[in-house]
Phi, psi and omega in degrees: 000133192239154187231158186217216162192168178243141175204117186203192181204176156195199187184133184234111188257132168270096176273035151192175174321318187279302179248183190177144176237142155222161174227157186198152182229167182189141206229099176262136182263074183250135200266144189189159134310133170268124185189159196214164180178181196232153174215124202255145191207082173299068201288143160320276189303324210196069149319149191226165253138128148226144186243137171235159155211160179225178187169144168359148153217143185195126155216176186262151167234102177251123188245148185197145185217165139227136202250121166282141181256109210270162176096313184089235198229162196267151140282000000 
């Protein structure tokens, strides 16, 4: 298991009682080794080979939403 971080923001606004549109970004990190290997899969029948290989990783997430709210506003 590799550990990382997160860094992001977003905003959500509301034009009537009912809706709101928000968007978010996000920005992930996961810190690692870089490392590869082979793995063997001794079937009776249909022996297997898989090669992995893994490294760093870091992307982006952009989120956009629109949210209905039900019942509307109290008196």
């Amino acid at each position: 298991m590799d550990t990382g971080w997160t860094a992001g923001g977003g905003a959500e606004f509301a034009w009537s009682p009912n809706w709101t549109v928000k968007a978010e970004y996000l920005f992930v990190r996961f810190d690692g080794e870089e490392y590869s290997g082979t793995a063997h899969y001794y079937a009776p029948r249909d022996p297997q080979v898989y090669r992995f290989s893994a490294s760093p990783a870091e992307f982006n997430i952009v989120r956009v939403g629109l949210n209905y709210k039900f019942g509307g506003r109290y008196p």
